[in-house]
Coordinates of C-alpha atoms and ligand atoms in Angstrom, one line a residue:
X1 CA -89.7 93.7 -11.2
X2 CA -86.1 95.0 -10.8
X3 CA -84.9 97.1 -13.8
X4 CA -82.8 95.0 -16.1
X5 CA -84.5 91.7 -15.3
X6 CA -86.4 90.0 -18.1
X7 CA -89.5 87.8 -18.1
X8 CA -87.8 84.4 -17.9
X9 CA -89.8 81.5 -19.3
X10 CA -86.9 79.0 -18.9
X11 CA -88.0 75.4 -18.2
X12 CA -85.4 74.8 -15.6
X13 CA -83.2 76.0 -14.0
X14 CA -86.0 78.6 -13.8
X15 CA -87.0 81.9 -12.4
X16 CA -86.8 82.3 -8.6
X17 CA -88.8 84.7 -6.6
X18 CA -87.1 88.1 -6.5
X19 CA -87.5 88.5 -2.7
X20 CA -85.6 85.2 -2.3
X21 CA -82.7 86.4 -4.6
X22 CA -82.6 89.7 -2.7
X23 CA -82.5 88.0 0.7
X24 CA -79.8 85.6 -0.4
X25 CA -77.8 88.5 -1.8
X26 CA -78.2 90.4 1.5
X27 CA -77.1 87.4 3.5
X28 CA -74.3 86.4 1.1
X29 CA -71.3 87.6 3.0
X30 CA -72.4 87.2 6.5
X31 CA -75.3 84.8 7.1
X32 CA -77.4 85.9 10.1
X33 CA -74.5 87.9 11.4
X34 CA -72.2 84.9 11.7
X35 CA -69.4 86.5 9.7
X36 CA -69.5 83.6 7.2
X37 CA -71.6 82.8 4.2
X38 CA -74.0 79.9 4.6
X39 CA -71.9 78.2 1.9
X40 CA -68.8 78.4 4.2
X41 CA -70.1 76.6 7.3
X42 CA -70.2 73.0 8.3
X43 CA -73.3 71.1 7.4
X44 CA -73.1 69.7 10.9
X45 CA -73.2 73.2 12.6
X46 CA -76.1 74.4 14.6
X47 CA -76.6 77.3 12.2
X48 CA -77.0 74.9 9.2
X49 CA -79.2 72.6 11.2
X50 CA -81.6 75.5 11.5
X51 CA -81.5 76.0 7.8
X52 CA -82.2 72.3 7.2
X53 CA -85.1 72.4 9.7
X54 CA -86.6 75.4 8.0
X55 CA -86.4 73.8 4.6
X56 CA -87.9 70.5 5.8
X57 CA -90.6 72.1 7.9
X58 CA -91.4 74.5 5.1
X59 CA -92.0 71.7 2.6
X60 CA -93.9 69.6 5.2
X61 CA -96.2 72.5 6.0
X62 CA -96.8 73.5 2.4
X63 CA -97.5 70.0 1.1
X64 CA -99.1 68.7 4.3
X65 CA -96.6 65.8 4.4
X66 CA -97.8 63.2 6.9
X67 CA -95.6 62.2 9.8
X68 CA -95.0 58.7 8.4
X69 CA -93.2 60.2 5.3
X70 CA -89.6 61.3 5.4
X71 CA -88.5 64.4 3.5
X72 CA -85.0 64.0 2.0
X73 CA -82.6 66.4 0.2
X74 CA -80.5 64.5 -2.3
X75 CA -78.2 65.2 -5.2
X76 CA -77.9 63.7 -8.7
X77 CA -81.0 65.3 -10.1
X78 CA -84.3 63.6 -10.9
X79 CA -82.3 61.5 -13.3
X80 CA -80.6 59.8 -10.5
X81 CA -84.0 58.9 -9.1
X82 CA -84.9 57.2 -12.3
X83 CA -82.3 54.6 -11.2
X84 CA -82.5 54.8 -7.5
X85 CA -86.2 54.0 -7.3
X86 CA -85.8 50.6 -9.1
X87 CA -82.5 49.9 -7.4
X88 CA -84.3 50.0 -4.1
X89 CA -87.8 48.8 -4.9
X90 CA -87.7 46.6 -8.0
X91 CA -86.8 43.2 -6.5
X92 CA -86.1 40.1 -8.5
X93 CA -89.2 38.3 -9.6
X94 CA -91.4 41.5 -9.5
X95 CA -92.4 44.0 -12.2
X96 CA -92.5 47.7 -12.0
X97 CA -95.3 49.4 -14.0
X98 CA -94.6 52.7 -15.9
X99 CA -97.2 55.1 -17.1
X100 CA -95.4 56.9 -19.9
X101 CA -96.9 60.3 -20.9
X102 CA -93.8 62.0 -22.1
X103 CA -90.0 62.1 -22.6
X104 CA -89.2 62.0 -18.9
X105 CA -91.4 59.1 -18.1
X106 CA -89.9 57.2 -21.0
X107 CA -86.4 57.9 -19.6
X108 CA -87.5 56.7 -16.1
X109 CA -88.8 53.5 -17.7
X110 CA -85.6 52.9 -19.6
X111 CA -83.6 53.3 -16.5
X112 CA -85.8 50.8 -14.6
X113 CA -85.3 48.3 -17.5
X114 CA -81.6 48.3 -16.7
X115 CA -82.3 47.4 -13.1
X116 CA -84.9 44.7 -13.5
X117 CA -88.3 43.9 -15.1
X118 CA -90.3 47.0 -16.1
X119 CA -93.5 47.2 -18.1
X120 CA -95.1 50.1 -19.8
X121 CA -98.6 50.1 -18.4
X122 CA -99.8 53.0 -20.6
X123 CA -98.0 54.7 -23.4
X124 CA -99.1 58.1 -24.8
X125 CA -96.3 58.1 -27.3
X126 CA -95.0 58.9 -29.8
X127 CA -96.6 62.4 -29.7
X128 CA -97.4 62.6 -26.0
X129 CA -100.3 64.9 -26.0
X130 CA -102.5 63.2 -23.4
X131 CA -102.8 61.4 -20.1
X132 CA -104.9 58.4 -19.2
X133 CA -107.9 58.6 -17.0
X134 CA -107.6 56.8 -13.7
X135 CA -110.1 54.2 -14.9
X136 CA -107.9 53.3 -17.9
X137 CA -105.2 52.2 -15.5
X138 CA -105.1 48.9 -13.8
X139 CA -101.9 47.2 -12.8
X140 CA -101.5 43.5 -11.9
X141 CA -101.5 43.1 -8.1
X142 CA -98.1 42.2 -6.8
X143 CA -96.4 44.7 -9.1
X144 CA -93.4 46.4 -7.4
X145 CA -94.8 49.9 -7.9
X146 CA -96.5 52.1 -10.4
X147 CA -94.5 55.1 -11.7
X148 CA -95.9 58.2 -13.4
X149 CA -94.8 61.7 -14.2
X150 CA -97.3 64.3 -12.9
X151 CA -96.1 66.9 -15.4
X152 CA -94.2 66.3 -18.5
X153 CA -92.0 69.4 -18.9
X154 CA -91.0 68.9 -22.5
X155 CA -94.4 68.2 -24.0
X156 CA -96.4 70.3 -21.6
X157 CA -98.7 67.5 -20.5
X158 CA -100.0 67.3 -17.0
X159 CA -102.1 64.9 -15.0
X160 CA -105.1 66.9 -13.8
X161 CA -105.4 64.4 -10.8
X162 CA -103.2 62.5 -8.5
X163 CA -102.8 59.0 -9.8
X164 CA -103.6 56.7 -6.8
X165 CA -103.8 52.9 -6.6
X166 CA -105.4 51.3 -3.6
X167 CA -103.3 48.2 -3.6
X168 CA -99.9 49.2 -5.1
X169 CA -97.2 51.7 -4.1
X170 CA -97.3 54.8 -6.4
X171 CA -94.1 56.6 -7.3
X172 CA -94.3 60.1 -8.9
X173 CA -91.8 62.2 -10.7
X174 CA -93.2 65.6 -9.7
X175 CA -90.2 67.6 -10.8
X176 CA -92.1 70.3 -12.7
X177 CA -95.3 70.7 -10.9
X178 CA -94.6 70.0 -7.2
X179 CA -95.8 72.9 -5.0
X180 CA -98.0 74.3 -7.8
X181 CA -101.2 72.7 -6.4
X182 CA -102.2 70.6 -3.5
X183 CA -101.1 67.0 -3.7
X184 CA -102.2 63.8 -1.9
X185 CA -98.9 63.0 -0.4
X186 CA -100.3 60.1 1.7
X187 CA -101.5 58.4 -1.4
X188 CA -98.0 58.2 -2.8
X189 CA -95.3 55.8 -1.6
X190 CA -92.5 58.1 -3.0
X191 CA -92.4 61.5 -4.7
X192 CA -89.3 63.0 -6.2
X193 CA -88.6 66.3 -7.8
X194 CA -85.5 68.1 -9.0
X195 CA -85.6 71.5 -7.3
X196 CA -84.7 73.7 -10.2
X197 CA -88.3 74.5 -11.3
X198 CA -90.6 75.1 -8.3
X199 CA -88.5 74.5 -5.2
X200 CA -85.1 76.2 -5.6
X201 CA -81.8 76.0 -7.5
X202 CA -80.5 73.0 -9.4
X203 CA -78.3 70.5 -7.5
X204 CA -81.0 69.4 -4.9
X205 CA -83.6 66.7 -5.4
X206 CA -86.4 66.5 -2.9
X207 CA -87.6 63.0 -2.1
X208 CA -90.7 62.4 0.0
X209 CA -91.0 58.7 0.9
X210 CA -93.2 56.7 3.2
X211 CA -91.7 54.8 6.2
X212 CA -93.4 51.7 4.8
X213 CA -91.4 52.1 1.6
X214 CA -88.2 52.7 3.6
X215 CA -88.7 49.4 5.3
X216 CA -88.6 47.7 1.8
X217 CA -85.0 48.9 1.0
X218 CA -83.0 45.7 0.7
X219 CA -80.2 45.1 3.1
X220 CA -76.7 45.6 1.6
X221 CA -77.8 48.4 -0.6
X222 CA -75.0 50.8 -1.7
X223 CA -74.9 53.4 1.0
X224 CA -75.3 56.5 -1.2
X225 CA -78.3 54.9 -2.9
X226 CA -79.9 53.7 0.3
X227 CA -83.0 55.7 1.0
X228 CA -83.4 54.2 4.5
X229 CA -79.8 55.1 5.5
X230 CA -80.2 58.6 4.1
X231 CA -83.4 59.1 6.0
X232 CA -81.8 57.8 9.2
X233 CA -79.0 60.3 8.7
X234 CA -81.4 63.2 7.9
X235 CA -80.0 63.6 4.4
X236 CA -76.5 64.1 5.8
X237 CA -74.9 60.8 5.1
X238 CA -72.4 62.9 3.2
X239 CA -72.2 66.6 2.6
X240 CA -75.5 67.9 1.2
X241 CA -76.0 70.9 -1.1
X242 CA -76.1 73.4 1.7
X243 CA -76.6 76.4 -0.5
X244 CA -79.4 74.8 -2.4
X245 CA -81.2 73.8 0.8
X246 CA -80.8 77.3 2.2
X247 CA -82.5 78.7 -1.0
X248 CA -85.3 76.1 -0.6
X249 CA -85.9 77.4 2.9
X250 CA -86.4 80.9 1.5
X251 CA -88.6 79.7 -1.3
X252 CA -90.9 77.9 1.2
X253 CA -91.2 81.1 3.3
X254 CA -92.0 83.1 0.1
X255 CA -94.6 80.6 -1.0
X256 CA -96.3 80.7 2.4
X257 CA -96.6 84.4 2.0
X258 CA -98.4 83.8 -1.3
X259 CA -101.1 81.9 0.4
X260 CA -99.3 78.5 0.2
X261 CA -100.0 75.9 -2.3
X262 CA -103.8 76.7 -2.4
X263 CA -103.1 80.4 -3.0
X264 CA -100.5 79.8 -5.8
X265 CA -102.7 77.2 -7.5
X266 CA -105.4 79.9 -8.2
X267 CA -102.8 82.1 -9.7
X268 CA -101.3 79.3 -11.7
X269 CA -104.7 78.5 -13.2
X270 CA -105.2 82.1 -14.1
X271 CA -101.7 82.4 -15.6
X272 CA -102.0 79.3 -17.8
X273 CA -105.6 80.2 -18.9
X274 CA -104.3 83.6 -20.2
X275 CA -101.8 81.9 -22.6
X276 CA -104.1 79.0 -23.6
X277 CA -106.7 81.6 -24.4
X278 CA -104.3 83.4 -26.7
X279 CA -103.7 80.1 -28.5
X280 CA -107.4 79.2 -28.7
X281 CA -108.3 82.7 -30.0
X282 CA -105.7 82.6 -32.7
X283 CA -107.7 80.6 -35.3
X284 CA -105.0 78.0 -35.7
X285 CA -102.1 80.5 -36.0
X286 CA -100.8 79.0 -32.8
X287 CA -101.4 75.3 -32.3
X288 CA -101.2 73.9 -28.7
X289 CA -99.4 70.6 -28.4
X290 CA -101.3 69.1 -25.5
X291 CA -104.9 68.0 -25.8
X292 CA -107.3 70.1 -23.8
X293 CA -107.8 67.8 -20.8
X294 CA -104.0 67.3 -20.3
X295 CA -102.8 70.9 -20.7
X296 CA -100.0 71.7 -18.3
X297 CA -100.3 74.7 -16.1
X298 CA -96.5 74.9 -15.8
X299 CA -95.3 74.4 -19.3
X300 CA -97.4 75.8 -22.2
X301 CA -96.2 74.3 -25.5
X302 CA -97.4 75.5 -28.9
X303 CA -96.3 75.5 -32.5
X304 CA -96.3 78.0 -35.3
X305 CA -96.8 77.0 -38.9
X306 CA -93.1 76.6 -39.8
X307 CA -89.6 77.0 -38.5
X308 CA -89.0 80.4 -40.1
X309 CA -92.0 81.9 -38.4
X310 CA -91.0 80.2 -35.1
X311 CA -87.6 81.8 -35.3
X312 CA -89.1 85.2 -36.0
X313 CA -91.4 84.8 -33.1
X314 CA -88.6 83.8 -30.7
X315 CA -86.3 86.6 -31.8
X316 CA -89.0 89.3 -31.6
X317 CA -90.1 88.0 -28.2
X318 CA -86.5 88.2 -26.9
X319 CA -86.3 91.8 -28.2
X320 CA -89.4 92.4 -26.0
X321 CA -87.6 91.0 -22.9
X322 CA -89.5 87.7 -23.1
X323 CA -86.7 85.1 -22.9
X324 CA -86.3 81.3 -22.6
X325 CA -89.3 80.6 -24.9
X326 CA -87.6 78.1 -27.3
X327 CA -89.3 74.7 -27.2
X328 CA -87.2 71.7 -26.2
X329 CA -84.9 70.6 -29.1
X330 CA -86.8 67.3 -29.4
X331 CA -90.2 69.0 -30.0
X332 CA -89.4 72.4 -31.4
X333 CA -92.0 75.3 -31.3
X334 CA -92.5 77.4 -28.3
X335 CA -92.6 76.5 -24.6
X336 CA -93.6 79.1 -22.0
X337 CA -92.7 77.7 -18.5
X338 CA -94.7 79.6 -16.0
X339 CA -93.7 78.1 -12.6
X340 CA -94.8 79.5 -9.3
X341 CA -92.3 82.3 -9.2
X342 CA -93.1 83.5 -12.7
X343 CA -95.0 86.8 -12.4
X344 CA -98.4 87.3 -13.9
X345 CA -97.3 90.5 -15.5
X346 CA -95.0 88.4 -17.7
X347 CA -97.9 86.2 -18.7
X348 CA -99.9 89.3 -19.8
X349 CA -96.9 90.5 -21.6
X350 CA -96.5 87.3 -23.5
X351 CA -100.2 87.0 -24.4
X352 CA -100.3 90.6 -25.7
X353 CA -97.1 89.9 -27.7
X354 CA -98.7 86.7 -29.2
X355 CA -101.8 88.8 -30.3
X356 CA -99.6 91.5 -31.8
X357 CA -97.3 89.0 -33.6
X358 CA -100.3 87.2 -35.0
X359 CA -101.8 90.5 -36.3
X360 CA -98.5 91.3 -38.0
X361 CA -97.8 87.8 -39.4
X362 CA -101.2 86.1 -39.8
Ligands
LIG401 C1 -90.3 65.9 -15.2 C2 -88.8 65.9 -15.2 N1 -88.2 64.7 -14.8 C3 -86.9 64.6 -14.7 C4 -86.0 65.6 -15.2 C5 -84.5 65.5 -15.1 O1 -84.1 66.3 -14.1 P1 -82.5 66.5 -13.7 O2 -81.9 67.3 -14.8 O3 -82.6 67.2 -12.4 O4 -81.9 65.1 -13.6 C6 -86.6 66.8 -15.6 C7 -85.8 67.9 -16.1 O5 -86.2 68.9 -16.6 C8 -88.0 66.9 -15.7 O6 -88.6 68.0 -16.1

């Protein structure tokens, strides 16, 4: 790790791979010898088209995206998708089904309610510690779609499986675990993810959507919210986030070098296990938020006995170059976000720090 950089556990925007930052730095003033930065060229230029191709094919290869799914680069964050999905697919007289396993899933449901009829199919609230098994979920046939959040970033709760429905379109908010493990893309009608955790910088939202779904977009849709029109225009209906897409192309190349999604999954398992082990060995000094079967491999959330001890933990961690560990304001406690680019050395450093802190304060 470069001297001066810290172990950054931020939940998002989050750590990016160092080689990606270095390459972006090296290409900053003159991109591939063009005499201009990638931020300073037309999105319709040949040079940028190559960048877009690299980002799209990178994601397609890594995730094995089938040919009948489009890969789109949008703006407005995952939050905009909370509204765009029902705007396009929740027609009058139909109901959308929401599986709510955390704060983000609840927000997605609330946005859908403003667009039409939405139903909570499963609610893990108010504590959000768990996810349903596939057998616990059955939705009425004829529902518009079933929506779930594959990893709840705030609570640190993750589906250990891809939620699939044989007869209904499945929509997934995969913002905080996309690219961390293989995913059955074909089984999903639409997947969306804000880039700022595992894909790249903030300001880009990746959407992977089946052609079948695109055909369902109603005529007369507002142009900027029209998935079909955006797909037809290869995400260039208007000016895309060119810089963000460039960084995504570099992240994809970096991830391929790590053995792709299969390679990084192994490492992600190892990283998460190291921290959960420190929690489980602590005899209750640290208390994990998620129940065992739903523990997130991306966001490890845990509590200490009181606020004063939590503050001491966070400030001593920071003094040890372990930053970004404060839990989300709605939950409190500690959250260690350990996305793909987070180095395993940082996980070892945190686990050792947790042991030492417990020895001193237990
Ligand atoms: C799972 C999940 N969904 C949605 C969002 C909202 O993303 P954005 O801020 O890009 O709108 C977040 C943000 O952290 C998230 O973690």
